[in-house]
Tab-separated table of C-alpha atoms and ligand atoms in Angstrom:
chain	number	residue	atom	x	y	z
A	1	UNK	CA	-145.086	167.944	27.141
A	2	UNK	CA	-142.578	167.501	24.245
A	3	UNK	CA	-140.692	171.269	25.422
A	4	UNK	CA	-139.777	169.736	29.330
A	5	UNK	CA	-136.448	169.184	29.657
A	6	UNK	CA	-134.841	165.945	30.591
A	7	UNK	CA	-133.160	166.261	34.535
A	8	UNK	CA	-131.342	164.405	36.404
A	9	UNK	CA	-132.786	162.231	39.017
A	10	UNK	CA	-130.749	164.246	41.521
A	11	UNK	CA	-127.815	166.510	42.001
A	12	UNK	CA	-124.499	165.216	42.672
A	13	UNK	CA	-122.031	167.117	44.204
A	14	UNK	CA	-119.189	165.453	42.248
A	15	UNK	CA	-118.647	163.449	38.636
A	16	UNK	CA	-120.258	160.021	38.959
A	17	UNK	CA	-118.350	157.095	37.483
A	18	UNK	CA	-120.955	155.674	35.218
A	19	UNK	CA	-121.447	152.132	35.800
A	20	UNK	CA	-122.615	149.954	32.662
A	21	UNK	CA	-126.450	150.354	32.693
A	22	UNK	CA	-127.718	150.698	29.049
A	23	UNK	CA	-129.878	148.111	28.776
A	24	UNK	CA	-133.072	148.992	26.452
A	25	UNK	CA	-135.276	148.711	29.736
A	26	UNK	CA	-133.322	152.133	31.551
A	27	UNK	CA	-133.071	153.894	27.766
A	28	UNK	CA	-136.669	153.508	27.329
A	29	UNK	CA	-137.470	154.708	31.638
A	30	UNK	CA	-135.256	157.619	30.264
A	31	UNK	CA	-137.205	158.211	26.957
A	32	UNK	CA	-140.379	158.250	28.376
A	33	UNK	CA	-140.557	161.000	30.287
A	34	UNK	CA	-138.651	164.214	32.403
A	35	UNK	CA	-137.069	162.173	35.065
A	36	UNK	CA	-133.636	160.292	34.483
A	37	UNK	CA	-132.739	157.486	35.915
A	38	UNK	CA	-128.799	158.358	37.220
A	39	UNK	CA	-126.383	156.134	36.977
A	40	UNK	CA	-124.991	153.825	40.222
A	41	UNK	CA	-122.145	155.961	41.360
A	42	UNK	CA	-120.058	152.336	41.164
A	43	UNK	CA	-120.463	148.738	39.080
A	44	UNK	CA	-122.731	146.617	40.111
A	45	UNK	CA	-120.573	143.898	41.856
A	46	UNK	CA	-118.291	147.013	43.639
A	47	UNK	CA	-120.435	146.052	46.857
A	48	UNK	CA	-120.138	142.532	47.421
A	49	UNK	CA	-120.142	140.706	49.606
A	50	UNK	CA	-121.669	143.404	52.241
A	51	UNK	CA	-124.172	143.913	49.107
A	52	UNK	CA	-124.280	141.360	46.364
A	53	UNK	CA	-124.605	142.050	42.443
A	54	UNK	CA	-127.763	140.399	42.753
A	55	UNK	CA	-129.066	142.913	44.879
A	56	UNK	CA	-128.196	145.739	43.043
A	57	UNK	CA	-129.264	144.449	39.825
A	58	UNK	CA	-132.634	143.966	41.231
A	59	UNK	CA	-132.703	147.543	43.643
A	60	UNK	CA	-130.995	149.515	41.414
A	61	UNK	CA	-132.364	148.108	37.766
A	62	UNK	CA	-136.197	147.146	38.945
A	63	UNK	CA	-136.953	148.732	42.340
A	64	UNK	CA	-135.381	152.184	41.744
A	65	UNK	CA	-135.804	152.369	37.909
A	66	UNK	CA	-139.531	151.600	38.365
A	67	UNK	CA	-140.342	154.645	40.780
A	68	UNK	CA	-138.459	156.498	37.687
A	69	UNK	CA	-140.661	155.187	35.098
A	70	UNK	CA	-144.135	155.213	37.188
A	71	UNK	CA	-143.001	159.009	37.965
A	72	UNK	CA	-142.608	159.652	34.464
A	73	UNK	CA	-146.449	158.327	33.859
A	74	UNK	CA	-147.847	159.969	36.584
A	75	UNK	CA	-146.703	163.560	35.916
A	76	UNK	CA	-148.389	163.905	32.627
A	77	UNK	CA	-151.307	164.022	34.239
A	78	UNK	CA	-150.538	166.542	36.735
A	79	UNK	CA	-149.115	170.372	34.325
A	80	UNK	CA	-148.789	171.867	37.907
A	81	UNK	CA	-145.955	169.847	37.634
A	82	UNK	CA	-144.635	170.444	34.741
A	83	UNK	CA	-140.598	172.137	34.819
A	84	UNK	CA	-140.244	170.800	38.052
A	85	UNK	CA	-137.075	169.132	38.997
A	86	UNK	CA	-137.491	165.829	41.507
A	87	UNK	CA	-136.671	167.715	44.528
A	88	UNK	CA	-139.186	170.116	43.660
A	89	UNK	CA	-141.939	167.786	42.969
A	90	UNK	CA	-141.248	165.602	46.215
A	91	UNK	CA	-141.421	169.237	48.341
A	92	UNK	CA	-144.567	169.924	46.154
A	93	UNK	CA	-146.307	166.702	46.661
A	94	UNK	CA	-145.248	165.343	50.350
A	95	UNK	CA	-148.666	165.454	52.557
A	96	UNK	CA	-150.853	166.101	49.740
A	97	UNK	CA	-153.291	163.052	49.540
A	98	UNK	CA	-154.283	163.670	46.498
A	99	UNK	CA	-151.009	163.793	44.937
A	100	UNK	CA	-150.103	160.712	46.984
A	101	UNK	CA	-149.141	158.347	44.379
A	102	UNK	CA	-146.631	160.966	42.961
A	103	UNK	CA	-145.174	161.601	46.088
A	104	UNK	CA	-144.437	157.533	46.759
A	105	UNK	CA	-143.018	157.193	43.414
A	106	UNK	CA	-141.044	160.413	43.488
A	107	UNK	CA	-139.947	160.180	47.103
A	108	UNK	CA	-138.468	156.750	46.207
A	109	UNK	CA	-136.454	158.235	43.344
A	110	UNK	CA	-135.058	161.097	45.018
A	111	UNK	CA	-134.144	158.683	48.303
A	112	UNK	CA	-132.605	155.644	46.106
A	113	UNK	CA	-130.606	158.180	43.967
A	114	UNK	CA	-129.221	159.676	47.861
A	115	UNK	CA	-128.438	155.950	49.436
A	116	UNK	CA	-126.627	154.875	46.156
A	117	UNK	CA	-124.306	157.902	47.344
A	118	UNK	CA	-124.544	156.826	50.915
A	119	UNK	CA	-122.530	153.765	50.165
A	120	UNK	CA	-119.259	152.936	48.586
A	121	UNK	CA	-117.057	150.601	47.728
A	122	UNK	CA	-114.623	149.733	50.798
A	123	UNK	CA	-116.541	152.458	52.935
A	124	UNK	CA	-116.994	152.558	56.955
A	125	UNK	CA	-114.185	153.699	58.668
A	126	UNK	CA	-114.737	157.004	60.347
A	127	UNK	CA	-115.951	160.941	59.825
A	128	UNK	CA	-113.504	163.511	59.394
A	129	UNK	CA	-113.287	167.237	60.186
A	130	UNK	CA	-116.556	169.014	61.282
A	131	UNK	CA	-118.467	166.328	60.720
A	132	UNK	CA	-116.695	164.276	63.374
A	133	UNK	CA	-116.577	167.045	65.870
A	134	UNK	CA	-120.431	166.918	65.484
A	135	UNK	CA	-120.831	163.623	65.913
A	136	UNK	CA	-118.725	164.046	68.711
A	137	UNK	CA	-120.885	166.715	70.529
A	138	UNK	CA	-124.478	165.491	69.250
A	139	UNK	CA	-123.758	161.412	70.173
A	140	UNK	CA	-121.363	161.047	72.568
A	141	UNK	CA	-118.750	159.747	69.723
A	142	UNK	CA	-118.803	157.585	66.373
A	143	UNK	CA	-119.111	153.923	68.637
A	144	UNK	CA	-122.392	155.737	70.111
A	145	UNK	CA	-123.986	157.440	66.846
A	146	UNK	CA	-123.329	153.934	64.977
A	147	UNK	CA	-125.642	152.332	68.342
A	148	UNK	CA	-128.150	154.578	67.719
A	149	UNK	CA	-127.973	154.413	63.841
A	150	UNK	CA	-128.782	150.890	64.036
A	151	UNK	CA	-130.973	150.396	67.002
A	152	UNK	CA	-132.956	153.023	64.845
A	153	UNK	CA	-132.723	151.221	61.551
A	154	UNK	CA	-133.733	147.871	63.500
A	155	UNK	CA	-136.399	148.998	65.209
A	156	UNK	CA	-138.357	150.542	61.815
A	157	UNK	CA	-141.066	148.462	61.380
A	158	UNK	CA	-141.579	147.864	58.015
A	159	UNK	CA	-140.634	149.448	55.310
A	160	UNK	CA	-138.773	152.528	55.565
A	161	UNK	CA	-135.661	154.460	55.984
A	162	UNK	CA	-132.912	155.547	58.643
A	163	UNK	CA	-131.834	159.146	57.921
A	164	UNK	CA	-128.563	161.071	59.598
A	165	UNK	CA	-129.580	164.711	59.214
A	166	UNK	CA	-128.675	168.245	59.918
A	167	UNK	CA	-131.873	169.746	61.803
A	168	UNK	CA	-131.995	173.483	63.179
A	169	UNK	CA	-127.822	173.180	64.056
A	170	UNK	CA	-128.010	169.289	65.506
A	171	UNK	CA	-127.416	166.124	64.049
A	172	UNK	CA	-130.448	163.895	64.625
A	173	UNK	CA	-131.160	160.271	63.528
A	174	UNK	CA	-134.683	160.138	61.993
A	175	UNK	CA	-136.942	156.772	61.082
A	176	UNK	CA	-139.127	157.630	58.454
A	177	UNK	CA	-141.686	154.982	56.553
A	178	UNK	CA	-142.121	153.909	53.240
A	179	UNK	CA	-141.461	156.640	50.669
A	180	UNK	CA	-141.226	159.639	53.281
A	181	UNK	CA	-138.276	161.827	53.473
A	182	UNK	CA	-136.356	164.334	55.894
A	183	UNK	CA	-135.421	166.388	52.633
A	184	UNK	CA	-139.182	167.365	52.199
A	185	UNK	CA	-139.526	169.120	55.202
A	186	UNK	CA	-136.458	171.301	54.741
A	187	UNK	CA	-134.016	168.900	57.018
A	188	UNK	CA	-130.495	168.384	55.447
A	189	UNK	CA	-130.199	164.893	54.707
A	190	UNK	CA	-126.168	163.301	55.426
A	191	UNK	CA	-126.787	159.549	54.888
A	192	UNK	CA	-129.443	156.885	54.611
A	193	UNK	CA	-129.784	153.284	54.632
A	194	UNK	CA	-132.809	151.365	52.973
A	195	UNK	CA	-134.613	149.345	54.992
A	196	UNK	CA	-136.887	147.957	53.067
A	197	UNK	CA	-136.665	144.163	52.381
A	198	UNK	CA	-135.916	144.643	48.910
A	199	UNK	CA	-132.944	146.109	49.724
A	200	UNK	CA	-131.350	142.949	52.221
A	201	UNK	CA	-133.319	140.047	51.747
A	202	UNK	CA	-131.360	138.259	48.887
A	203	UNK	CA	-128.284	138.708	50.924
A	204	UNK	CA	-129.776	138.503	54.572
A	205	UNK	CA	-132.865	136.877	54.482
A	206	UNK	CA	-134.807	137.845	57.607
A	207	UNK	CA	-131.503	139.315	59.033
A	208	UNK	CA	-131.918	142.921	58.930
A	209	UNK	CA	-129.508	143.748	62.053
A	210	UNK	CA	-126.856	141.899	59.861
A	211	UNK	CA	-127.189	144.374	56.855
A	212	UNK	CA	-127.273	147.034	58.885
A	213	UNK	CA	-123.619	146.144	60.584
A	214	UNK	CA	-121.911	145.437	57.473
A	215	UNK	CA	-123.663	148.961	56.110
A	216	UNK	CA	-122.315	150.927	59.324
A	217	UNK	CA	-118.996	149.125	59.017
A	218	UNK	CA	-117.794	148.236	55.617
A	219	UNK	CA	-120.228	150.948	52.954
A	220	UNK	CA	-120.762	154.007	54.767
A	221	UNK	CA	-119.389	156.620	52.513
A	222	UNK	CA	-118.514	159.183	55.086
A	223	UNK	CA	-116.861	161.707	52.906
A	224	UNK	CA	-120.564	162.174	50.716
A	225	UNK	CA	-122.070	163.186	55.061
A	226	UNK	CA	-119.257	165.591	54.815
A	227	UNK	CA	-120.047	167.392	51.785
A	228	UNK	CA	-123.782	167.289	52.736
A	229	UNK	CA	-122.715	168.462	56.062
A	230	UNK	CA	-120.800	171.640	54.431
B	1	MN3	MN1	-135.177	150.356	48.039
């Protein structure tokens, strides 16, 4: 398909600062097909110690740039495809069983590409503005919502995700499992958080509730919820 154009793996609602990611591995995920991998939104060590280096070389550079790459593959085979940006495809491709294999892959890009942005460097702290009136009114208050958050996030079983969306007016907290996503059913995602081992286990070993509270309180980027929120 040598007219598609090369897209980003997804919209950002502000400039990222491009950590150092050129190796020939991510030039050649790039090269070899319509999907991008975007760059980490911060260097690779900007996380530790509630996320170490090591994890991020390994999430962001293997895990994330894989579903990139193994998109890339699988959507030469499929021209109804074709022009598609990766919001598009996931929306075109979530409970299709046929397309299956392109939703996992694509799902994962699209949702890896939206937790980088969940996180930041020296994040937690609290919501501001409408967001925190919301949180407010839909949980009872932040101490409450981050409770719930990670009761949910906890209790996943498996692999999966923990999503804080905007659904029909109300902020909801919504498990979903492997590659699935809120965005593909029309739900405005705020945050996520990973849950998959990959994401933990270098740094935690078998102690997901400890990711989760250094997550909540030290990498929550709470000003990317309010720009989703609007
Ligand atoms: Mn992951």
């Amino acid at each position: 398909m040598p007219h598609m154009q090369k897209k980003t793996a997804i919209e950002h609602d502000r400039p990222l600062q491009a950590a150092e990611c050129g190796s020939a591995h991510l030039r050649a995920v790039e090269a070899s097909g319509p999907f991008k991998l975007g760059p980490l939104p911060y260097a690779e060590n900007a996380l530790a110690p509630a996320i170490s280096a090591a994890t991020l070389a390994t999430h962001y550079g293997k895990h994330h740039a894989a579903y990139v790459a193994t998109l890339n593959k699988l959507v030469q085979d499929y021209p109804q495809l074709e022009g598609m940006d990766l919001a598009a495809v996931v929306k075109a491709t979530a409970g299709d069983d046929s397309l299956k294999t392109v939703f996992n892959n694509a799902g994962q890009a699209w949702n890896h590409a939206f937790y980088w942005n969940s996180m930041k460097p020296s994040g937690g702290g609290s919501p501001a503005g409408k967001l925190k009136a919301a949180i407010e009114s839909d949980f009872g208050g932040l101490d409450e919502f981050k409770r719930k958050f990670h009761e949910a996030a906890v209790k996943q079983f498996g692999s999966g995700w923990v999503w804080l969306v905007r659904d029909a007016g109300k902020l909801r907290i919504l498990p979903t499992a492997n590659a699935d996503t809120p965005m593909a059913t029309g739900k405005t995602c705020l945050l996520t958080i990973d849950v998959w081992e990959h994401a933990y286990y270098l740094d935690y070993k078998n102690k997901r509730p400890d990711y989760v509270t250094a997550w909540l309180d030290k990498l929550v980027n709470w000003g990317f919820a309010e720009r989703n929120f609007g």
